[in-house]
C-alpha cells in the first residue's frame, strides 16, 4: 500500500504533513464521487468500503506502467516486479546514448509492446532495477511506500520569505537544498539577488543568472542567512536527529522482538509507543512477552519510514549549516588578507 497516511502524525515537518493531508483528502473526495456509480453498477458492499478504494487506488498508483492514451496506466506482467533505482547523470552505460535521454526505463513503443531497458550490464543472479522517473523521497513515500537511503533526486525545502520566492524567475520548487547540504543553483542565485540592494539588482542580474559570486560580502551574507534559517528550522522541530536515530533503533528492534515487554521497557520509548497505539486505536498486551500482532507491525513499518524521512531532512539541514560555516570561514580569511 502506498504511504498516504504515514506522514500525517509522525513527520513533524509542515510540508510533509500538508502533502499527507492533501493526499488523504483527494482520495476521500474521489471515493465519495465514485460511490454512486459503484452502487449503480451493483458493486458488492465490501468493494464499496473506503478501505477497498484505498487498495484499488494504491494498485493503480503504484503498480501500473505509463501509457500515453490513458492516465490510469496499464498493468504489465513482470513489469511491476522490478525495484526502483533513482536515475541520475551517471546511471547509464557510456554507449547507451538513447538510454541517456530517458528519465524512465520503459515505455509502450511502436512495436505494440511495453519495452523495458536496463541501465547497465547485469550479471547472473544480480537484481535488475528500473527507474520509474525522478522522485524525491517524499514523493516515493507518497506514491510507492518506500524511500532511498541515497537519493540523488532528493530535495530539502526550507521556509522562504515571499520576497525571496518572487524576486526572480525561478520556480519555487527549484529553491531547495541538495542531499549533500549545498543550496540548489536557483536558491543560491535567488539569495544573491535578494541580498543585493534593489537599486543595483538590474545591473548585476546577468552576473547572478550566470551563477557567478557577486562579492565576498554578498556571499557571506547569504551563507549566514542560510545558517540562521536552517538552525531556526531545526529548533522549531519537536525532535532532534539524535532522538530520531535512537527511535529508529527501537522501531527496528521492536518489529523483530520476541520479548515485547522487556524490549519496550528497556527502550525508553514507552510514552511514544503508547501515543502510537492510541493514535491507531490499537490495544496491546505485552504481559505474555509475545510477538506483536501483524496489524501493529504494519503500522510500525509506516512509523519507521516517517521517522527515517524526517531524520534525513534534519541531517541535510545540518550538512547545509556545516557547509555554510566552512565557506564563511574561508571568505573571512580572504577579507582579512585584503
Tab-separated table of C-alpha atoms in Angstrom:
chain	number	residue	atom	x	y	z
A	1	UNK	CA	0.000	0.000	0.000
A	2	UNK	CA	1.220	3.496	-0.751
A	3	UNK	CA	2.218	5.687	2.137
A	4	UNK	CA	-0.683	8.138	2.233
A	5	UNK	CA	-1.205	8.113	5.984
A	6	UNK	CA	2.303	7.669	7.321
A	7	UNK	CA	3.480	11.249	7.478
A	8	UNK	CA	0.411	12.975	8.883
A	9	UNK	CA	1.297	12.265	12.521
A	10	UNK	CA	4.985	11.456	12.763
A	11	UNK	CA	6.990	13.541	10.275
A	12	UNK	CA	6.979	16.867	12.216
A	13	UNK	CA	7.668	18.851	9.036
A	14	UNK	CA	4.881	21.121	7.822
A	15	UNK	CA	5.376	20.445	4.107
A	16	UNK	CA	5.289	16.680	4.617
A	17	UNK	CA	2.188	16.904	6.811
A	18	UNK	CA	0.482	19.076	4.193
A	19	UNK	CA	1.305	16.553	1.442
A	20	UNK	CA	-0.145	13.691	3.502
A	21	UNK	CA	-3.299	15.610	4.405
A	22	UNK	CA	-3.813	16.709	0.808
A	23	UNK	CA	-3.422	13.114	-0.408
A	24	UNK	CA	-5.917	11.797	2.148
A	25	UNK	CA	-8.428	14.499	1.236
A	26	UNK	CA	-8.086	13.790	-2.500
A	27	UNK	CA	-8.561	10.042	-2.053
A	28	UNK	CA	-11.668	10.510	0.094
A	29	UNK	CA	-13.111	13.003	-2.384
A	30	UNK	CA	-12.582	10.617	-5.316
A	31	UNK	CA	-14.151	7.759	-3.335
A	32	UNK	CA	-17.209	9.839	-2.476
A	33	UNK	CA	-17.611	10.930	-6.097
A	34	UNK	CA	-17.309	7.362	-7.385
A	35	UNK	CA	-19.553	5.690	-4.799
A	36	UNK	CA	-22.885	6.483	-6.541
A	37	UNK	CA	-21.602	4.953	-9.796
A	38	UNK	CA	-20.275	1.875	-7.996
A	39	UNK	CA	-23.668	1.385	-6.364
A	40	UNK	CA	-25.371	1.785	-9.726
A	41	UNK	CA	-23.081	-0.944	-11.096
A	42	UNK	CA	-24.094	-3.217	-8.187
A	43	UNK	CA	-20.680	-3.464	-6.593
A	44	UNK	CA	-20.630	-5.771	-3.595
A	45	UNK	CA	-20.850	-3.930	-0.227
A	46	UNK	CA	-17.283	-4.942	0.634
A	47	UNK	CA	-15.991	-3.221	-2.513
A	48	UNK	CA	-17.846	-0.022	-1.648
A	49	UNK	CA	-15.829	0.451	1.539
A	50	UNK	CA	-13.210	3.197	1.743
A	51	UNK	CA	-10.617	0.545	2.634
A	52	UNK	CA	-11.277	-1.211	-0.680
A	53	UNK	CA	-10.992	2.088	-2.546
A	54	UNK	CA	-7.598	2.768	-0.954
A	55	UNK	CA	-6.383	-0.675	-2.062
A	56	UNK	CA	-7.594	-0.087	-5.634
A	57	UNK	CA	-6.127	3.420	-5.722
A	58	UNK	CA	-2.798	2.150	-4.394
A	59	UNK	CA	-2.708	-0.588	-7.028
A	60	UNK	CA	-3.285	1.856	-9.882
A	61	UNK	CA	-0.938	4.461	-8.437
A	62	UNK	CA	1.993	2.209	-7.575
A	63	UNK	CA	1.766	-0.847	-9.843
A	64	UNK	CA	0.651	0.425	-13.251
A	65	UNK	CA	3.004	1.460	-16.055
A	66	UNK	CA	2.634	4.649	-18.055
A	67	UNK	CA	0.846	4.682	-21.412
A	68	UNK	CA	0.134	7.785	-23.442
A	69	UNK	CA	-3.594	7.243	-24.067
A	70	UNK	CA	-4.804	6.509	-20.520
A	71	UNK	CA	-3.756	8.396	-17.393
A	72	UNK	CA	-4.546	5.334	-15.252
A	73	UNK	CA	-1.726	3.420	-16.940
A	74	UNK	CA	-1.703	-0.327	-17.534
A	75	UNK	CA	-0.841	-3.463	-15.578
A	76	UNK	CA	2.042	-5.310	-17.219
A	77	UNK	CA	3.101	-8.856	-16.253
A	78	UNK	CA	6.668	-8.885	-14.889
A	79	UNK	CA	6.965	-5.129	-15.455
A	80	UNK	CA	5.739	-4.274	-11.955
A	81	UNK	CA	8.176	-6.644	-10.217
A	82	UNK	CA	11.304	-4.502	-10.558
A	83	UNK	CA	12.546	-2.484	-7.612
A	84	UNK	CA	13.403	1.181	-8.078
A	85	UNK	CA	16.743	2.752	-8.935
A	86	UNK	CA	16.880	6.538	-8.978
A	87	UNK	CA	18.004	7.903	-12.365
A	88	UNK	CA	20.940	10.286	-12.404
A	89	UNK	CA	23.525	11.534	-14.874
A	90	UNK	CA	25.880	8.598	-14.270
A	91	UNK	CA	23.388	5.717	-14.200
A	92	UNK	CA	23.742	4.779	-17.894
A	93	UNK	CA	26.466	2.857	-19.642
A	94	UNK	CA	28.653	5.141	-21.759
A	95	UNK	CA	27.488	3.588	-25.024
A	96	UNK	CA	23.791	3.904	-24.154
A	97	UNK	CA	23.206	7.221	-25.902
A	98	UNK	CA	19.493	6.628	-26.476
A	99	UNK	CA	19.001	5.485	-22.880
A	100	UNK	CA	20.700	8.588	-21.533
A	101	UNK	CA	17.888	10.671	-22.990
A	102	UNK	CA	15.267	8.814	-20.926
A	103	UNK	CA	14.224	9.529	-17.352
A	104	UNK	CA	12.326	6.235	-17.165
A	105	UNK	CA	13.419	2.759	-18.174
A	106	UNK	CA	10.359	1.623	-20.075
A	107	UNK	CA	7.597	2.624	-22.434
A	108	UNK	CA	4.942	1.421	-24.820
A	109	UNK	CA	6.525	1.631	-28.268
A	110	UNK	CA	5.580	1.286	-31.932
A	111	UNK	CA	6.149	-2.462	-31.711
A	112	UNK	CA	2.893	-2.721	-29.723
A	113	UNK	CA	4.843	-3.971	-26.757
A	114	UNK	CA	5.897	-2.492	-23.447
A	115	UNK	CA	9.689	-2.366	-23.623
A	116	UNK	CA	11.900	-2.277	-20.523
A	117	UNK	CA	15.551	-1.231	-20.655
A	118	UNK	CA	18.462	-1.967	-18.321
A	119	UNK	CA	20.757	0.917	-17.440
A	120	UNK	CA	23.790	-1.334	-17.135
A	121	UNK	CA	25.016	-4.858	-17.854
A	122	UNK	CA	23.756	-7.195	-15.135
A	123	UNK	CA	25.462	-10.387	-14.006
A	124	UNK	CA	23.612	-13.647	-13.418
A	125	UNK	CA	21.890	-13.563	-10.031
A	126	UNK	CA	22.175	-9.778	-9.696
A	127	UNK	CA	18.978	-7.838	-9.041
A	128	UNK	CA	17.790	-5.805	-12.051
A	129	UNK	CA	16.495	-2.351	-11.135
A	130	UNK	CA	14.386	0.100	-13.113
A	131	UNK	CA	13.952	3.846	-12.845
A	132	UNK	CA	10.321	4.985	-12.712
A	133	UNK	CA	11.321	8.621	-13.056
A	134	UNK	CA	12.887	11.301	-10.857
A	135	UNK	CA	11.269	11.307	-7.418
A	136	UNK	CA	12.157	12.866	-4.097
A	137	UNK	CA	11.928	10.637	-1.042
A	138	UNK	CA	8.687	12.334	-0.017
A	139	UNK	CA	7.200	11.518	-3.435
A	140	UNK	CA	8.441	7.926	-3.212
A	141	UNK	CA	6.726	7.629	0.169
A	142	UNK	CA	3.505	9.109	-1.161
A	143	UNK	CA	3.216	7.008	-4.315
A	144	UNK	CA	5.175	3.818	-3.607
A	145	UNK	CA	5.569	3.476	0.159
A	146	UNK	CA	9.383	3.448	0.449
A	147	UNK	CA	12.355	5.803	0.428
A	148	UNK	CA	16.033	5.588	-0.543
A	149	UNK	CA	18.958	5.937	1.825
A	150	UNK	CA	20.819	7.698	-1.011
A	151	UNK	CA	18.573	9.562	-3.437
A	152	UNK	CA	20.299	11.865	-5.957
A	153	UNK	CA	16.940	13.485	-6.715
A	154	UNK	CA	16.137	14.390	-3.107
A	155	UNK	CA	15.172	17.999	-2.379
A	156	UNK	CA	15.056	19.584	1.067
A	157	UNK	CA	12.924	22.699	1.308
A	158	UNK	CA	13.033	25.415	3.957
A	159	UNK	CA	10.538	28.191	4.579
A	160	UNK	CA	11.445	31.178	2.413
A	161	UNK	CA	10.168	34.731	2.632
A	162	UNK	CA	7.788	35.798	-0.117
A	163	UNK	CA	10.248	38.410	-1.419
A	164	UNK	CA	12.882	35.721	-1.948
A	165	UNK	CA	10.496	33.420	-3.835
A	166	UNK	CA	9.241	36.210	-6.072
A	167	UNK	CA	12.469	38.092	-6.686
A	168	UNK	CA	13.457	36.184	-9.829
A	169	UNK	CA	12.053	33.872	-12.463
A	170	UNK	CA	12.992	30.653	-10.663
A	171	UNK	CA	10.110	28.252	-9.914
A	172	UNK	CA	9.505	27.761	-6.199
A	173	UNK	CA	10.210	24.027	-6.430
A	174	UNK	CA	13.714	24.809	-7.711
A	175	UNK	CA	14.640	26.601	-4.463
A	176	UNK	CA	15.899	23.753	-2.323
A	177	UNK	CA	18.937	22.167	-0.650
A	178	UNK	CA	20.708	19.149	-2.160
A	179	UNK	CA	21.288	15.954	-0.101
A	180	UNK	CA	24.954	16.992	0.357
A	181	UNK	CA	23.840	20.225	2.012
A	182	UNK	CA	24.603	22.508	-0.939
A	183	UNK	CA	21.905	25.023	-1.959
A	184	UNK	CA	20.483	24.496	-5.431
A	185	UNK	CA	21.652	26.761	-8.247
A	186	UNK	CA	18.311	28.581	-8.258
A	187	UNK	CA	18.283	29.073	-4.462
A	188	UNK	CA	21.831	30.406	-4.492
A	189	UNK	CA	21.035	32.829	-7.327
A	190	UNK	CA	17.810	33.987	-5.668
A	191	UNK	CA	19.585	34.669	-2.370
A	192	UNK	CA	22.399	36.561	-4.116
A	193	UNK	CA	19.857	38.769	-5.859
A	194	UNK	CA	17.800	39.228	-2.679
A	195	UNK	CA	20.902	40.284	-0.713
A	196	UNK	CA	21.735	42.907	-3.359
A	197	UNK	CA	20.359	46.438	-2.864
A	198	UNK	CA	17.237	46.947	-5.006
A	199	UNK	CA	18.793	49.798	-6.998
A	200	UNK	CA	21.686	47.545	-8.118
A	201	UNK	CA	19.817	44.338	-8.939
A	202	UNK	CA	19.192	45.106	-12.594
A	203	UNK	CA	22.831	45.952	-13.194
A	204	UNK	CA	24.155	42.692	-11.711
A	205	UNK	CA	21.324	40.338	-12.703
A	206	UNK	CA	23.255	38.958	-15.719
A	207	UNK	CA	26.156	38.064	-13.421
A	208	UNK	CA	23.841	36.377	-10.934
A	209	UNK	CA	21.967	34.406	-13.593
A	210	UNK	CA	25.305	33.082	-14.858
A	211	UNK	CA	25.974	31.642	-11.393
A	212	UNK	CA	28.832	33.959	-10.505
A	213	UNK	CA	29.522	35.208	-6.998
A	214	UNK	CA	28.932	38.961	-6.748
A	215	UNK	CA	31.260	39.782	-3.885
A	216	UNK	CA	32.745	38.296	-0.758
A	217	UNK	CA	30.437	40.378	1.400
A	218	UNK	CA	27.323	39.322	-0.543
A	219	UNK	CA	28.293	35.646	-0.347
A	220	UNK	CA	28.995	35.817	3.378
A	221	UNK	CA	25.647	37.488	3.991
A	222	UNK	CA	23.627	34.775	2.262
A	223	UNK	CA	25.679	31.965	3.860
A	224	UNK	CA	24.999	33.449	7.298
A	225	UNK	CA	21.322	33.763	6.389
A	226	UNK	CA	21.200	30.093	5.390
A	227	UNK	CA	22.893	29.081	8.644
A	228	UNK	CA	20.377	31.069	10.660
A	229	UNK	CA	17.406	29.729	8.680
A	230	UNK	CA	18.467	26.098	8.963
A	231	UNK	CA	19.184	26.457	12.679
A	232	UNK	CA	15.800	28.107	13.205
A	233	UNK	CA	14.067	25.298	11.303
A	234	UNK	CA	15.815	22.615	13.372
A	235	UNK	CA	14.955	24.367	16.627
A	236	UNK	CA	11.278	24.506	15.705
A	237	UNK	CA	11.068	20.744	15.143
A	238	UNK	CA	9.940	18.760	18.225
A	239	UNK	CA	12.682	16.115	17.931
A	240	UNK	CA	16.406	16.053	17.197
A	241	UNK	CA	18.498	13.899	14.887
A	242	UNK	CA	19.838	12.005	17.907
A	243	UNK	CA	16.319	11.301	19.188
A	244	UNK	CA	15.191	10.102	15.755
A	245	UNK	CA	18.214	7.829	15.378
A	246	UNK	CA	17.549	6.237	18.764
A	247	UNK	CA	13.872	5.871	17.900
A	248	UNK	CA	14.766	4.143	14.622
A	249	UNK	CA	16.919	1.622	16.502
A	250	UNK	CA	13.975	0.924	18.816
A	251	UNK	CA	11.446	0.630	15.975
A	252	UNK	CA	13.648	-1.810	14.104
A	253	UNK	CA	14.226	-3.866	17.235
A	254	UNK	CA	10.589	-3.963	18.391
A	255	UNK	CA	9.404	-5.197	14.975
A	256	UNK	CA	11.701	-8.216	15.292
A	257	UNK	CA	11.217	-8.694	19.021
A	258	UNK	CA	10.226	-11.947	20.685
A	259	UNK	CA	10.186	-10.265	24.101
A	260	UNK	CA	7.942	-7.239	23.615
A	261	UNK	CA	7.517	-6.211	27.266
A	262	UNK	CA	11.231	-6.314	28.089
A	263	UNK	CA	12.366	-4.534	24.924
A	264	UNK	CA	9.750	-1.823	25.363
A	265	UNK	CA	10.728	-1.078	28.977
A	266	UNK	CA	14.430	-1.021	28.158
A	267	UNK	CA	13.970	1.274	25.179
A	268	UNK	CA	12.902	4.453	26.973
A	269	UNK	CA	10.186	4.978	24.343
A	270	UNK	CA	7.206	3.672	26.324
A	271	UNK	CA	5.454	7.052	26.177
A	272	UNK	CA	5.916	7.411	22.413
A	273	UNK	CA	4.721	3.843	21.886
A	274	UNK	CA	1.607	4.494	23.983
A	275	UNK	CA	0.800	7.576	21.869
A	276	UNK	CA	1.312	5.481	18.739
A	277	UNK	CA	-1.169	2.853	19.957
A	278	UNK	CA	-3.779	5.466	20.910
A	279	UNK	CA	-3.443	7.229	17.564
A	280	UNK	CA	-4.070	3.998	15.669
A	281	UNK	CA	-6.741	2.873	18.155
A	282	UNK	CA	-4.791	-0.278	18.858
A	283	UNK	CA	-4.605	-2.305	22.040
A	284	UNK	CA	-1.512	-4.271	23.024
A	285	UNK	CA	-0.941	-6.557	25.964
A	286	UNK	CA	2.771	-7.222	26.408
A	287	UNK	CA	2.289	-9.205	29.592
A	288	UNK	CA	2.933	-12.516	27.838
A	289	UNK	CA	6.053	-11.267	26.015
A	290	UNK	CA	4.509	-12.400	22.742
A	291	UNK	CA	5.373	-11.145	19.276
A	292	UNK	CA	3.477	-8.133	18.010
A	293	UNK	CA	0.254	-8.652	16.004
A	294	UNK	CA	0.525	-8.144	12.229
A	295	UNK	CA	-1.698	-5.027	12.316
A	296	UNK	CA	0.663	-3.314	14.744
A	297	UNK	CA	3.735	-4.437	12.781
A	298	UNK	CA	2.369	-2.852	9.594
A	299	UNK	CA	1.733	0.424	11.385
A	300	UNK	CA	5.210	0.295	12.912
A	301	UNK	CA	6.734	-0.073	9.442
A	302	UNK	CA	4.975	3.124	8.389
A	303	UNK	CA	6.077	4.922	11.535
A	304	UNK	CA	9.675	3.859	10.900
A	305	UNK	CA	9.578	5.202	7.333
A	306	UNK	CA	8.203	8.543	8.518
A	307	UNK	CA	10.948	8.850	11.134
A	308	UNK	CA	13.582	7.927	8.530
A	309	UNK	CA	12.325	10.716	6.272
A	310	UNK	CA	12.296	13.406	8.958
A	311	UNK	CA	15.734	12.301	10.207
A	312	UNK	CA	17.195	12.631	6.699
A	313	UNK	CA	15.569	16.066	6.412
A	314	UNK	CA	17.307	17.247	9.584
A	315	UNK	CA	20.650	15.750	8.582
A	316	UNK	CA	20.541	17.669	5.297
A	317	UNK	CA	19.940	20.916	7.189
A	318	UNK	CA	22.912	20.099	9.414
A	319	UNK	CA	25.090	19.498	6.348
A	320	UNK	CA	23.970	22.841	4.929
A	321	UNK	CA	24.936	24.594	8.173
A	322	UNK	CA	28.346	22.912	8.171
A	323	UNK	CA	28.998	23.785	4.516
A	324	UNK	CA	27.963	27.400	5.005
A	325	UNK	CA	30.077	27.782	8.142
A	326	UNK	CA	33.118	26.454	6.286
A	327	UNK	CA	32.571	28.877	3.421
A	328	UNK	CA	32.070	31.814	5.792
A	329	UNK	CA	35.365	30.917	7.479
A	330	UNK	CA	37.204	30.779	4.132
A	331	UNK	CA	35.697	34.080	2.968
A	332	UNK	CA	36.590	35.726	6.288
A	333	UNK	CA	40.221	34.695	5.814
A	334	UNK	CA	40.187	36.216	2.344
A	335	UNK	CA	38.830	39.502	3.699
A	336	UNK	CA	41.486	39.629	6.418
A	337	UNK	CA	44.214	39.237	3.804
A	338	UNK	CA	42.960	42.226	1.818
